[in-house]
mmCIF file of C-alpha atoms and ligand atoms in Angstrom:
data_model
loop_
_atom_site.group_PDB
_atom_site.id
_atom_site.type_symbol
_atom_site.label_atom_id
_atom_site.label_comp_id
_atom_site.label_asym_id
_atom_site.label_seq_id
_atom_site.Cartn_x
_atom_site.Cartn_y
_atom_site.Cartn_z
ATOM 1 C CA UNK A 82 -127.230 -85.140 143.772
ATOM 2 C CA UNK A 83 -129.949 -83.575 141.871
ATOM 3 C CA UNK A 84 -130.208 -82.619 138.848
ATOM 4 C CA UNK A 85 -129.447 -79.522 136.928
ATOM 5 C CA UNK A 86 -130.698 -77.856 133.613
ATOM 6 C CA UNK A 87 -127.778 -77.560 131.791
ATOM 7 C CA UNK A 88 -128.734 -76.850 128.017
ATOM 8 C CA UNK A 89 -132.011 -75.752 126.496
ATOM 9 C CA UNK A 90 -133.231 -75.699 122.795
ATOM 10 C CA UNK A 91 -136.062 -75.346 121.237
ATOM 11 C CA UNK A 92 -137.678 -75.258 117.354
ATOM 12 C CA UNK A 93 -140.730 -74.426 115.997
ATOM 13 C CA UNK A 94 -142.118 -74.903 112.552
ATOM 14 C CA UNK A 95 -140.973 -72.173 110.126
ATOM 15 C CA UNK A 96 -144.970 -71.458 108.481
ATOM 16 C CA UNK A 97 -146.048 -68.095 110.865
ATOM 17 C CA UNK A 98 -149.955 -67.966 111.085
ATOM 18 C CA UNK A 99 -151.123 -64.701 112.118
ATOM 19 C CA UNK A 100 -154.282 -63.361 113.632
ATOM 20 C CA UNK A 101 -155.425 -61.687 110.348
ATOM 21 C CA UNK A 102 -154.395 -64.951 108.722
ATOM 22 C CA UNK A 103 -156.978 -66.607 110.774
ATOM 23 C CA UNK A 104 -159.529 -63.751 110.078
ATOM 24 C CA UNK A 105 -159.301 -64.898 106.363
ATOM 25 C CA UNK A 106 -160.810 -68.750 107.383
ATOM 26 C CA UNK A 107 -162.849 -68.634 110.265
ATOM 27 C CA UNK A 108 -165.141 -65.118 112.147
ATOM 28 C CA UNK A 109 -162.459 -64.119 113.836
ATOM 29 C CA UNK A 110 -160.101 -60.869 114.273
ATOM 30 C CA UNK A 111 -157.007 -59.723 115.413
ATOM 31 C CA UNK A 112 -158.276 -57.570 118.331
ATOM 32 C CA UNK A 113 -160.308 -60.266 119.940
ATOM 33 C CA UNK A 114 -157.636 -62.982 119.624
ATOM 34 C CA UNK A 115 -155.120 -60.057 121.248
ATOM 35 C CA UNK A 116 -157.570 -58.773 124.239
ATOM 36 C CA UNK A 117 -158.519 -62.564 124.847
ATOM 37 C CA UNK A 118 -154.991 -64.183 124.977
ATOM 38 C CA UNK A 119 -152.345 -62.104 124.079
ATOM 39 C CA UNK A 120 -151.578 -63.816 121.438
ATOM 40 C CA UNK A 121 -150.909 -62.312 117.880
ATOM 41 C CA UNK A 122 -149.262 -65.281 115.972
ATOM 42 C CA UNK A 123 -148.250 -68.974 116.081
ATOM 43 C CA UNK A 124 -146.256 -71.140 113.611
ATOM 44 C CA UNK A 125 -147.898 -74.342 112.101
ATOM 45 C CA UNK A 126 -146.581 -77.214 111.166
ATOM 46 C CA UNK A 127 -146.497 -77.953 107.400
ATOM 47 C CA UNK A 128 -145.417 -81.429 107.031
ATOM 48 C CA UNK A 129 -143.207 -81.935 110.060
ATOM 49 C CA UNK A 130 -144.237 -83.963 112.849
ATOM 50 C CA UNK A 131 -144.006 -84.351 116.629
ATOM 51 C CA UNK A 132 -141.097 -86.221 116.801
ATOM 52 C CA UNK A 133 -138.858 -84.690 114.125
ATOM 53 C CA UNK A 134 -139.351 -81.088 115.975
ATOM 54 C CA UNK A 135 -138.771 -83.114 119.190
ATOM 55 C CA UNK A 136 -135.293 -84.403 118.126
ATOM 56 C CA UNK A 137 -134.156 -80.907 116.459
ATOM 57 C CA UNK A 138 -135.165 -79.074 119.315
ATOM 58 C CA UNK A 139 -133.580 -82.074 121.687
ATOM 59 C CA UNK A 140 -130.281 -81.596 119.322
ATOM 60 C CA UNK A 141 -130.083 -77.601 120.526
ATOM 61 C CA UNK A 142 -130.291 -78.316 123.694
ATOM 62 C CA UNK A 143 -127.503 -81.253 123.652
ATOM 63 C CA UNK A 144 -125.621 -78.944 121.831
ATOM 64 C CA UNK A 145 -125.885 -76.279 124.004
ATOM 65 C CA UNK A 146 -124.982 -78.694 126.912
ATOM 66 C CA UNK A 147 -122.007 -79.556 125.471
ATOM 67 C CA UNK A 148 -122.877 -83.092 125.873
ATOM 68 C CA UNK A 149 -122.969 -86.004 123.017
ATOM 69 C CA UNK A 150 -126.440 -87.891 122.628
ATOM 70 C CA UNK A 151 -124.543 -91.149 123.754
ATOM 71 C CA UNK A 152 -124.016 -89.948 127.571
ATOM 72 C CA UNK A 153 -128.005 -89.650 127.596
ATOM 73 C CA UNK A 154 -129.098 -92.387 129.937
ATOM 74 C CA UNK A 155 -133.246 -91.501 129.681
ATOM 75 C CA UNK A 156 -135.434 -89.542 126.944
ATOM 76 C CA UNK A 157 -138.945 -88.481 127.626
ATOM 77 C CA UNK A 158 -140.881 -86.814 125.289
ATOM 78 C CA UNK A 159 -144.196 -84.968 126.721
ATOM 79 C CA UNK A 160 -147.072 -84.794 124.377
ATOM 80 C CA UNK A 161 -150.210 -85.319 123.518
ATOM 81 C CA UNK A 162 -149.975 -85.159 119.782
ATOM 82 C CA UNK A 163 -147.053 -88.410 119.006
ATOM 83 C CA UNK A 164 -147.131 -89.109 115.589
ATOM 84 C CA UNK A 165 -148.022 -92.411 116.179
ATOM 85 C CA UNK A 166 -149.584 -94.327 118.871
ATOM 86 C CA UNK A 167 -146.366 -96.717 118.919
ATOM 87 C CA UNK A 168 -143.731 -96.500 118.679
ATOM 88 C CA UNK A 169 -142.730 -94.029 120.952
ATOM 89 C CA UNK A 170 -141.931 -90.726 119.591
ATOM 90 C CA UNK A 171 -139.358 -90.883 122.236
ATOM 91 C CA UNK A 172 -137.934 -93.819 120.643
ATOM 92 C CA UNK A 173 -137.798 -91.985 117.455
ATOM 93 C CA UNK A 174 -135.897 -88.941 118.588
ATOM 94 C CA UNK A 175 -133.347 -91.721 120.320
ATOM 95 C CA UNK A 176 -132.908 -92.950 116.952
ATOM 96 C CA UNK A 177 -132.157 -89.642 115.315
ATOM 97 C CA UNK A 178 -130.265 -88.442 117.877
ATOM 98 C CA UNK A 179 -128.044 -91.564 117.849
ATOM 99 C CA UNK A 180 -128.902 -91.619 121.681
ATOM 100 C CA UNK A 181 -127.890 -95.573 121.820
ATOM 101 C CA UNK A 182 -127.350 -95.740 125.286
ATOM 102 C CA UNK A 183 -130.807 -93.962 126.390
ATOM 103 C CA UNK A 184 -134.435 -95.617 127.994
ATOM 104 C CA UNK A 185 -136.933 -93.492 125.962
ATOM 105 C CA UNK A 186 -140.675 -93.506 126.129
ATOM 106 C CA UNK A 187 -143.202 -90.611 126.086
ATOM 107 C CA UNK A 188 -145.474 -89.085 128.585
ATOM 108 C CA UNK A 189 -149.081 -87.779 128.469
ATOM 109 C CA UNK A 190 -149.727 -85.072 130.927
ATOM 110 C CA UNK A 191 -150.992 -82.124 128.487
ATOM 111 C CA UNK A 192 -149.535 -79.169 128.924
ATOM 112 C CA UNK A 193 -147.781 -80.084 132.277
ATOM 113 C CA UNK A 194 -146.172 -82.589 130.244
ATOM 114 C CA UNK A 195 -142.734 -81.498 130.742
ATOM 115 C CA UNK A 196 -142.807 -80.624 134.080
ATOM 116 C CA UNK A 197 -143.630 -83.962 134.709
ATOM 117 C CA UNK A 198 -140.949 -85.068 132.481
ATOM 118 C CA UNK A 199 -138.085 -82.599 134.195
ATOM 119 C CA UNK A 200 -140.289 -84.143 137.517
ATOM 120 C CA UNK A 201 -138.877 -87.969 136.922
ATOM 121 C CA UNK A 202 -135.625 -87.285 135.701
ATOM 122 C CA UNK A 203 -134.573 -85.559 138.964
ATOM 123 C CA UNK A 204 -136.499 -88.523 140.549
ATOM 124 C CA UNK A 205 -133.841 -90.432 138.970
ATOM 125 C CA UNK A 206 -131.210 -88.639 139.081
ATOM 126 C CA UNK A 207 -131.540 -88.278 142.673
ATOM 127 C CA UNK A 208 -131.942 -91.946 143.190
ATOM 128 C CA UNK A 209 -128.731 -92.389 141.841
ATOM 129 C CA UNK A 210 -129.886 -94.395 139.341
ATOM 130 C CA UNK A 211 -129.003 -91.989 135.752
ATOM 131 C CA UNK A 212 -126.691 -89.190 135.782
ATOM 132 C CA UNK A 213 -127.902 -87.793 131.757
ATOM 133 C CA UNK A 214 -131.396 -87.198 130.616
ATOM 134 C CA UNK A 215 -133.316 -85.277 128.337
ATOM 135 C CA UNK A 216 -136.798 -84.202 128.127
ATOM 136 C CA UNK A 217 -138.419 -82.828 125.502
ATOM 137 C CA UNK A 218 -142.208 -81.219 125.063
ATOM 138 C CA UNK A 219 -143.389 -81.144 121.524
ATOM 139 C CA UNK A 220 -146.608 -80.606 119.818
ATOM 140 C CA UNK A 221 -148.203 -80.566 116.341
ATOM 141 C CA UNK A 222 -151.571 -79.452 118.263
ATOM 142 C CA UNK A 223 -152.736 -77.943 114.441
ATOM 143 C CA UNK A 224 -153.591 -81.539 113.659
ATOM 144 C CA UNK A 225 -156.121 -81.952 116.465
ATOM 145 C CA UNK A 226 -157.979 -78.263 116.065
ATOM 146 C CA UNK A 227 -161.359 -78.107 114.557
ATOM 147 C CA UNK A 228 -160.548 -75.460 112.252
ATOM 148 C CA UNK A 229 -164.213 -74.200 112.426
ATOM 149 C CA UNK A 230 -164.580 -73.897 116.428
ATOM 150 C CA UNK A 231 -163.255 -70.329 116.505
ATOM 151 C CA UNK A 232 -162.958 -70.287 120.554
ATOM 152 C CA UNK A 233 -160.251 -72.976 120.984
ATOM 153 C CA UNK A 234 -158.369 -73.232 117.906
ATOM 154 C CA UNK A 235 -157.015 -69.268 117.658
ATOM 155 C CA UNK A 236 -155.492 -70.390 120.923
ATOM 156 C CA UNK A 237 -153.138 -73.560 119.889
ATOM 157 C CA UNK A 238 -150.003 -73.664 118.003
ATOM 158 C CA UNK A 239 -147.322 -76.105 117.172
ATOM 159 C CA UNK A 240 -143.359 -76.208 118.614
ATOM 160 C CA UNK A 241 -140.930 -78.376 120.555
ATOM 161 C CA UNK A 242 -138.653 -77.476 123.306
ATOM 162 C CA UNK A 243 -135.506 -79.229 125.126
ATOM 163 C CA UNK A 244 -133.705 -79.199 128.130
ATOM 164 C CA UNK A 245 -130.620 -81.344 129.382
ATOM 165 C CA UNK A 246 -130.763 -82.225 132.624
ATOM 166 C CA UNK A 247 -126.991 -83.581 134.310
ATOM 167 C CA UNK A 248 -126.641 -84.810 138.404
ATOM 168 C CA UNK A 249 -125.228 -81.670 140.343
ATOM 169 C CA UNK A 250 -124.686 -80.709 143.778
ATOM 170 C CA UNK A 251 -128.008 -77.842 142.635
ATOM 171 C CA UNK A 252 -130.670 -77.295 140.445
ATOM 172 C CA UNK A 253 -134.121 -78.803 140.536
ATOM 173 C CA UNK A 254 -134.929 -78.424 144.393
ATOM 174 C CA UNK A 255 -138.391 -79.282 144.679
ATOM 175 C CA UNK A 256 -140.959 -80.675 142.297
ATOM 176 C CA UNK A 257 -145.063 -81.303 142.721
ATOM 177 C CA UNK A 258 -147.007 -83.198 140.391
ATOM 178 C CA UNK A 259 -150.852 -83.563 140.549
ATOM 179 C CA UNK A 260 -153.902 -84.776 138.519
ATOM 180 C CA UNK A 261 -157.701 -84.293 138.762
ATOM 181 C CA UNK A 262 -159.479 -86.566 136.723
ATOM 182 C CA UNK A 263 -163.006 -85.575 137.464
ATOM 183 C CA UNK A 264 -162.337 -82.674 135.632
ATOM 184 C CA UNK A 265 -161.243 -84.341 132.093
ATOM 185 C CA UNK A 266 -163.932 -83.711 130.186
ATOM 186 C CA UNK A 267 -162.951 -79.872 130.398
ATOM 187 C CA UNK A 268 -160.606 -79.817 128.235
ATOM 188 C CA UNK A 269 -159.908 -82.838 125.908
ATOM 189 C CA UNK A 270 -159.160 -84.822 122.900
ATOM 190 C CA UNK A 271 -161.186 -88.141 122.542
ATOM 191 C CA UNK A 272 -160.137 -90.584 120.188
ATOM 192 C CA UNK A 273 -162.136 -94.089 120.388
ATOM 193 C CA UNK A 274 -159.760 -96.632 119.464
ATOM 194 C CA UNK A 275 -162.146 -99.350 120.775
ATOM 195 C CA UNK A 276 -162.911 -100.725 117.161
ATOM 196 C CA UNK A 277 -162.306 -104.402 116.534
ATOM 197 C CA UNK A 278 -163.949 -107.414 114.382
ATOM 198 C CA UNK A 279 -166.498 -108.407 117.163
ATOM 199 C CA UNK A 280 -168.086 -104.954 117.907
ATOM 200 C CA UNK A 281 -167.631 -103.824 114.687
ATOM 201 C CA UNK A 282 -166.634 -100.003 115.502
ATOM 202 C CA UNK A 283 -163.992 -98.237 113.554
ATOM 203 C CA UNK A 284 -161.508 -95.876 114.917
ATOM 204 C CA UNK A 285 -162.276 -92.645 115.243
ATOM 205 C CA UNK A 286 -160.286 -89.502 115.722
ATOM 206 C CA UNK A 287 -161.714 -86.122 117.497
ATOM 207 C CA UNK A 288 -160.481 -83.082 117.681
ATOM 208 C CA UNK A 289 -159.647 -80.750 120.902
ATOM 209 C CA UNK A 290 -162.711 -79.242 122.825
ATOM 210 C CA UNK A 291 -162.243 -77.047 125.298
ATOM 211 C CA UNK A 292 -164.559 -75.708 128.316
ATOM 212 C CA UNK A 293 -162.501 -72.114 128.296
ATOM 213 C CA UNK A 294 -164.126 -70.755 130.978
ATOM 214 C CA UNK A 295 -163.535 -73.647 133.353
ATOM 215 C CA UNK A 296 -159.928 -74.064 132.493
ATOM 216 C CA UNK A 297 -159.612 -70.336 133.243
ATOM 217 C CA UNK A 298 -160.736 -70.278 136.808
ATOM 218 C CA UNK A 299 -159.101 -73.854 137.460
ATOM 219 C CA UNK A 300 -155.381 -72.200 136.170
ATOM 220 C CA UNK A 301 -155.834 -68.955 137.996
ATOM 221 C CA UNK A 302 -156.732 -70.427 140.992
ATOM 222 C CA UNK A 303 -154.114 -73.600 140.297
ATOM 223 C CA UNK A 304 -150.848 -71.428 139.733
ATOM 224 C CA UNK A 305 -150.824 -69.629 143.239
ATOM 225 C CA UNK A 306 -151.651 -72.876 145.082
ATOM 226 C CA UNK A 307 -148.802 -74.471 143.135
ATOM 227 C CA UNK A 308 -146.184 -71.563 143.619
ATOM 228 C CA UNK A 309 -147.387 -71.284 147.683
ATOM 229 C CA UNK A 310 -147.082 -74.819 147.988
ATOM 230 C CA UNK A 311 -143.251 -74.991 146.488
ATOM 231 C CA UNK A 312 -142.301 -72.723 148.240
ATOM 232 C CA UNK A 313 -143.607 -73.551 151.634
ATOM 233 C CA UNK A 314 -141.683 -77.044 151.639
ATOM 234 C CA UNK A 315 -138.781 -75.097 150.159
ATOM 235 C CA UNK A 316 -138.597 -72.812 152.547
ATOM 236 C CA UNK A 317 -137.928 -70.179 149.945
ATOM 237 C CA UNK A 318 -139.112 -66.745 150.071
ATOM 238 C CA UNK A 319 -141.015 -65.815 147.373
ATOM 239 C CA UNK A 320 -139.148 -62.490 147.335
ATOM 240 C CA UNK A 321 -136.045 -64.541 145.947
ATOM 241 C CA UNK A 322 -137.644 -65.699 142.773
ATOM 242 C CA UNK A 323 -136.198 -64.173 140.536
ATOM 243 C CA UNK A 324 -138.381 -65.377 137.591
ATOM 244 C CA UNK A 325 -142.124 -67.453 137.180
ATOM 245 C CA UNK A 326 -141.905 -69.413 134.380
ATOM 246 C CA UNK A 327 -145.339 -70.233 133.987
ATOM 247 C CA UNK A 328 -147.285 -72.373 130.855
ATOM 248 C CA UNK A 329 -148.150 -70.163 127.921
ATOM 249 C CA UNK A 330 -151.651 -70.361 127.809
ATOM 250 C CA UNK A 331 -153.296 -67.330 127.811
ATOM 251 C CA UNK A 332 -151.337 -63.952 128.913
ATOM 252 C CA UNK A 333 -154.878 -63.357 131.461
ATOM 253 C CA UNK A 334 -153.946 -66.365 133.436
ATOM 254 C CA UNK A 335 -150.478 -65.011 133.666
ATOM 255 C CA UNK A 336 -151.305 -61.705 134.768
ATOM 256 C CA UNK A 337 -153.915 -62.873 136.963
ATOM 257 C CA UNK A 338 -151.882 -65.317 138.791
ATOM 258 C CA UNK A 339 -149.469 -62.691 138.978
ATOM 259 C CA UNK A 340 -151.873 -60.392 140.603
ATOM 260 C CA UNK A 341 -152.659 -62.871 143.087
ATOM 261 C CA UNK A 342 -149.460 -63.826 144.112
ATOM 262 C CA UNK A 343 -148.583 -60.215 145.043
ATOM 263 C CA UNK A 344 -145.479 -59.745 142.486
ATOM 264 C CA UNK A 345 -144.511 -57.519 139.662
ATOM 265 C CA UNK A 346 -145.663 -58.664 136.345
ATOM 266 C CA UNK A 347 -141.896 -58.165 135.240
ATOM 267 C CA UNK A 348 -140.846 -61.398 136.615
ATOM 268 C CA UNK A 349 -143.456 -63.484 134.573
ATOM 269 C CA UNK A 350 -141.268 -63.222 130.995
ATOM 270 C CA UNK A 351 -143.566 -64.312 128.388
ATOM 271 C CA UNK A 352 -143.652 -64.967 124.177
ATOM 272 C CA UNK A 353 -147.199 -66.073 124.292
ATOM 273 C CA UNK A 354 -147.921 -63.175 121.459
ATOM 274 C CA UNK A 355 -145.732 -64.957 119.597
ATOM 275 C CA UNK A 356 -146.092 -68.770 119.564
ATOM 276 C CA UNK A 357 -149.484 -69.002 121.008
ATOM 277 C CA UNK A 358 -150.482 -72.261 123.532
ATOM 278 C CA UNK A 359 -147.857 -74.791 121.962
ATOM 279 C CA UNK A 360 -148.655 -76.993 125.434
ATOM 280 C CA UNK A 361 -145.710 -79.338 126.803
ATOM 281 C CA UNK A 362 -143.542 -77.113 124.727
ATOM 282 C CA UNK A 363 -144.752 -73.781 125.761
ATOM 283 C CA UNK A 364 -142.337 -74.125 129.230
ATOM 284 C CA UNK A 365 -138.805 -75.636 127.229
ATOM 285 C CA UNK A 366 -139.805 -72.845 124.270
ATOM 286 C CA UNK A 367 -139.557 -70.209 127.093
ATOM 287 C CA UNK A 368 -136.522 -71.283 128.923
ATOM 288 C CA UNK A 369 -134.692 -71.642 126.023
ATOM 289 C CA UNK A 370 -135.646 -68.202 125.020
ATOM 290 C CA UNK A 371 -134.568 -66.393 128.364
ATOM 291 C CA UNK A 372 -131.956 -68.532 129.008
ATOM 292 C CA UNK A 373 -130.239 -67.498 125.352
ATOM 293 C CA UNK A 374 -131.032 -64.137 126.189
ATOM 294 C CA UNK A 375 -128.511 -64.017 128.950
ATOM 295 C CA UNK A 376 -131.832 -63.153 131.113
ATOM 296 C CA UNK A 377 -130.096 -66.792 133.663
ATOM 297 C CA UNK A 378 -127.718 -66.407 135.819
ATOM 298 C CA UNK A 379 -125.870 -68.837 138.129
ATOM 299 C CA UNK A 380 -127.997 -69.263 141.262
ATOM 300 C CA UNK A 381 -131.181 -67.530 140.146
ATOM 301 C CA UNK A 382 -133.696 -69.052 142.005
ATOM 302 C CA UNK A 383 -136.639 -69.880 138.891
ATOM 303 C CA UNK A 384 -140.105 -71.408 139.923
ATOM 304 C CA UNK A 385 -141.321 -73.085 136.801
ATOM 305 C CA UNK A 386 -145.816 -73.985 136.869
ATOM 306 C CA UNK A 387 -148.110 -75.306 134.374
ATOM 307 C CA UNK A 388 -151.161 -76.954 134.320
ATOM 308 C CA UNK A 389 -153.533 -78.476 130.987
ATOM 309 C CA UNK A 390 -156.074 -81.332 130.248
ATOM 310 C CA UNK A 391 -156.142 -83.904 133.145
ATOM 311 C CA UNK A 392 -156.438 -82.375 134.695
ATOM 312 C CA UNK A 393 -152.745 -81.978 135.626
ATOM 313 C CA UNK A 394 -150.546 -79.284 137.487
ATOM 314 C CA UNK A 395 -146.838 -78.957 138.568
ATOM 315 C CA UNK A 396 -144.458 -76.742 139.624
ATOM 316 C CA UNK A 397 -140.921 -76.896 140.368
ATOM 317 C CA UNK A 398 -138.026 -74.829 142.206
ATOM 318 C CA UNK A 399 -135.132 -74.846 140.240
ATOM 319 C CA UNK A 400 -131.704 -73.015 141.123
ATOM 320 C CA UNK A 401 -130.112 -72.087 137.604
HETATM 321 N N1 ACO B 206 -163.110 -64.481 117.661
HETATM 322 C C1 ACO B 206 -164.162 -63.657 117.866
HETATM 323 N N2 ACO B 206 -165.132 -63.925 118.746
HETATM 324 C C2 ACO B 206 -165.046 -65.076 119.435
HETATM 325 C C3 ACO B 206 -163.983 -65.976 119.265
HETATM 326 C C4 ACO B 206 -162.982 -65.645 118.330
HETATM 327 N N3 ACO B 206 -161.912 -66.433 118.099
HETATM 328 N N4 ACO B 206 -164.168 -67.020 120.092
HETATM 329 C C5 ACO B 206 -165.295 -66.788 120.777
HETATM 330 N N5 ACO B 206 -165.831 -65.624 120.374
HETATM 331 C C6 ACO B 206 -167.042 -64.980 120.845
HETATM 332 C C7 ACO B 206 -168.034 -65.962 121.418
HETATM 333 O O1 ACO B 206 -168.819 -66.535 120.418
HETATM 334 C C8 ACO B 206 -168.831 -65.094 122.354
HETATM 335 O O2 ACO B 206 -169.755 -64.372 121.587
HETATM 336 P P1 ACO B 206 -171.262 -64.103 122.147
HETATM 337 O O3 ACO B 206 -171.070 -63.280 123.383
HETATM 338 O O4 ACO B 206 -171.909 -63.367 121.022
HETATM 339 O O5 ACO B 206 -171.815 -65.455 122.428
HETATM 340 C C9 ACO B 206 -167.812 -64.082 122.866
HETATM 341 O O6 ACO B 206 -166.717 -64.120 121.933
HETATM 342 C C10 ACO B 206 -167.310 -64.427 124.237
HETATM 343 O O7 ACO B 206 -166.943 -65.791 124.252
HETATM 344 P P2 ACO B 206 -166.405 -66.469 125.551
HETATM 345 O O8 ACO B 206 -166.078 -67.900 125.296
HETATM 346 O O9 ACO B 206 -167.324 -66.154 126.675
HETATM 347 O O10 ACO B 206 -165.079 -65.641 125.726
HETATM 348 P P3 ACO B 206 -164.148 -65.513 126.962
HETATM 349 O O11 ACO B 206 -164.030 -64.110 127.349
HETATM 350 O O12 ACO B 206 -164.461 -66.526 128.018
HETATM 351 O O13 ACO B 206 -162.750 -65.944 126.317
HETATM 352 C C11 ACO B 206 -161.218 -67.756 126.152
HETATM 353 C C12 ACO B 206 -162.581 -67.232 125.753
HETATM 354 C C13 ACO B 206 -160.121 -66.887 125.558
HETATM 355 C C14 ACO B 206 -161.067 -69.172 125.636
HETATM 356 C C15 ACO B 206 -161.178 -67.705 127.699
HETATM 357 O O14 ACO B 206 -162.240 -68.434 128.256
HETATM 358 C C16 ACO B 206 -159.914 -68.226 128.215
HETATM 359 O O15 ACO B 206 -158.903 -67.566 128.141
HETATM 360 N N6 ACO B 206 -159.923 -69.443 128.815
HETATM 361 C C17 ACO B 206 -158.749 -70.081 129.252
HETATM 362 C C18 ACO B 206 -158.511 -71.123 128.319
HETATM 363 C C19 ACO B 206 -157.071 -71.250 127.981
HETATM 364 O O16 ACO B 206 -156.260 -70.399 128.203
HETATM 365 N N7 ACO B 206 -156.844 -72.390 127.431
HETATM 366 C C20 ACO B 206 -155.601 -72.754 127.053
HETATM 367 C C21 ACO B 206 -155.012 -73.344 128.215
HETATM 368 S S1 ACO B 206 -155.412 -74.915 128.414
HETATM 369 C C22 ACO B 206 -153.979 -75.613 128.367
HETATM 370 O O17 ACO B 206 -153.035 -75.026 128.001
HETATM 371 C C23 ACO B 206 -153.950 -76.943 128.772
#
């Protein structure tokens, strides 16, 4: 048994920030955002956090499984924005889900967050060990942008997506995870939480930084390697894909990794113009949107990739 992506869902905060918006707070415009990224607008969070997107997101997606929040047997929430450092945010969408009979913790991997997540659960499933889980990417990455660093923060956005994952004869054929850390400081968010009554420090709180140029040779070079390598110990020909569903980052990393793996830009789908880099959410967001457009069908043969801060990449084969 493996298991299969049965239901998808997704939410993102109802506030729409635009480029001109942006243009209004920081040196900034709408063409340079556009040419850059591809991106023309991303929602922000208000007053909703990480976890309450997480569980409305994770309710679509239950929904659309037609499956009740008690058959869930595991929850993982990818992020790197939880509300709080503990509890779990996971543990928080259990509880508003009414998922009672459901393990739930969260999982830090960036932006390959819930590939990672989608990763395990097969793990599990396969093992025989759960037969219902759920894993959910969600972000409120507005609350860790320095508002006034004009190259990184145009770029991130907040949003949650879901995906329900039941054991199957098919679906998730092959996974890879893998993690650099040499190359952290790249692309980070450092909190020092190190404070206590002998050294005296008090917690602090940073926001994102991000070496753009680095992270844009390491993903364009990443993605290919990723695809090639899940589909050599597949044995699938990357002819049969019928669609990359890669991490929204930046539509230059998705054209270029298109280039370089030889196929037609058509069969990268994309809504990076309209949500921006929402991270661990940016893959769920996606599915959810193609698979509600009708664009799945039964046996499509889908090679989802993403990579973020971590370093971290993955990739997996999925049949639909
Ligand atoms: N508006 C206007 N001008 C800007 C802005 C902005 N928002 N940001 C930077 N600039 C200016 C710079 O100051 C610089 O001006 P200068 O030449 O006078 O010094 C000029 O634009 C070029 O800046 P660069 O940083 O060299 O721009 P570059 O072409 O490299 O694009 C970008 C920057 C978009 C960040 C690019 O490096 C990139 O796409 N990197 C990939 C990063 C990415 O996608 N990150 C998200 C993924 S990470 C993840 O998801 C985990």
């Amino acid at each position: 048994m493996v298991g299969r992506i049965v239901g998808t869902g997704s939410y993102v905060p109802e506030h729409v920030v635009t480029n001109d918006d942006l243009s209004k707070i920081m040196d900034t415009n709408d063409e340079w955002i556009r040419d850059r990224s591809g991106i023309a607008e991303r929602r922000i969070s208000m007053d909703e956090g990480t976890s309450q997107m997480a569980a409305k997101a994770a309710g679509k997606a239950l929904e659309d499984a037609g499956m009740s929040a008690d058959e869930l047997d595991i929850i993982i929430l990818a992020t790197s924005t939880q509300d709080n450092l503990f509890p779990a945010g996971a543990c928080e969408v259990q509880e508003m889900l009414g998922a009672v009979n459901a393990a739930a913790f969260d999982l830090s991997a960036a932006c390959s967050g819930f590939l990672f997540g989608i990763s395990i659960v097969n793990a599990f499933i396969q093992a025989g060990i759960y037969q219902n889980g759920l894993v959910i990417g969600a972000e409120t990455l507005s609350k860790v942008m320095d508002w006034s660093d004009r190259s990184t923060c145009v770029l991130f956005a907040d949003g949650a997506g879901a995906a329900v994952l039941k054991a199957d004869e098919t679906g998730i054929r092959h996974t890879l995870m893998g993690a650099d850390g040499k190359k952290g400081s790249v692309l980070s968010c450092v909190g020092r939480t190190n404070g206590n009554f002998l050294n005296g420090r008090t917690p602090e709180f940073g926001y994102t930084y991000m070496d753009g140029r680095e992270v844009f040779k390491f993903a364009v070079k990443k993605i290919p390697e990723c695809v090639d390598e899940i589909l050599e110990e597949s044995g699938e020909s990357i002819d049969e894909v019928r669609w990359f569903v890669l991490h929204q980052a930046n539509r230059r990393i998705i054209e270029a990794a298109a280039r370089r793996l030889k196929q037609p830009i058509e069969k990268f789908p994309m809504n990076i113009e309209t949500y921006g880099n929402t991270s661990s959410a940016s893959i769920p967001i996606l599915l959810d949107e193609i698979n509600h457009k009708g664009m799945l069908k039964r046996g499509d043969k889908i090679i989802i990739a993403g990579f973020g801060a971590g370093l971290t990449w993955g990739a997996a084969l999925v049949e639909w």
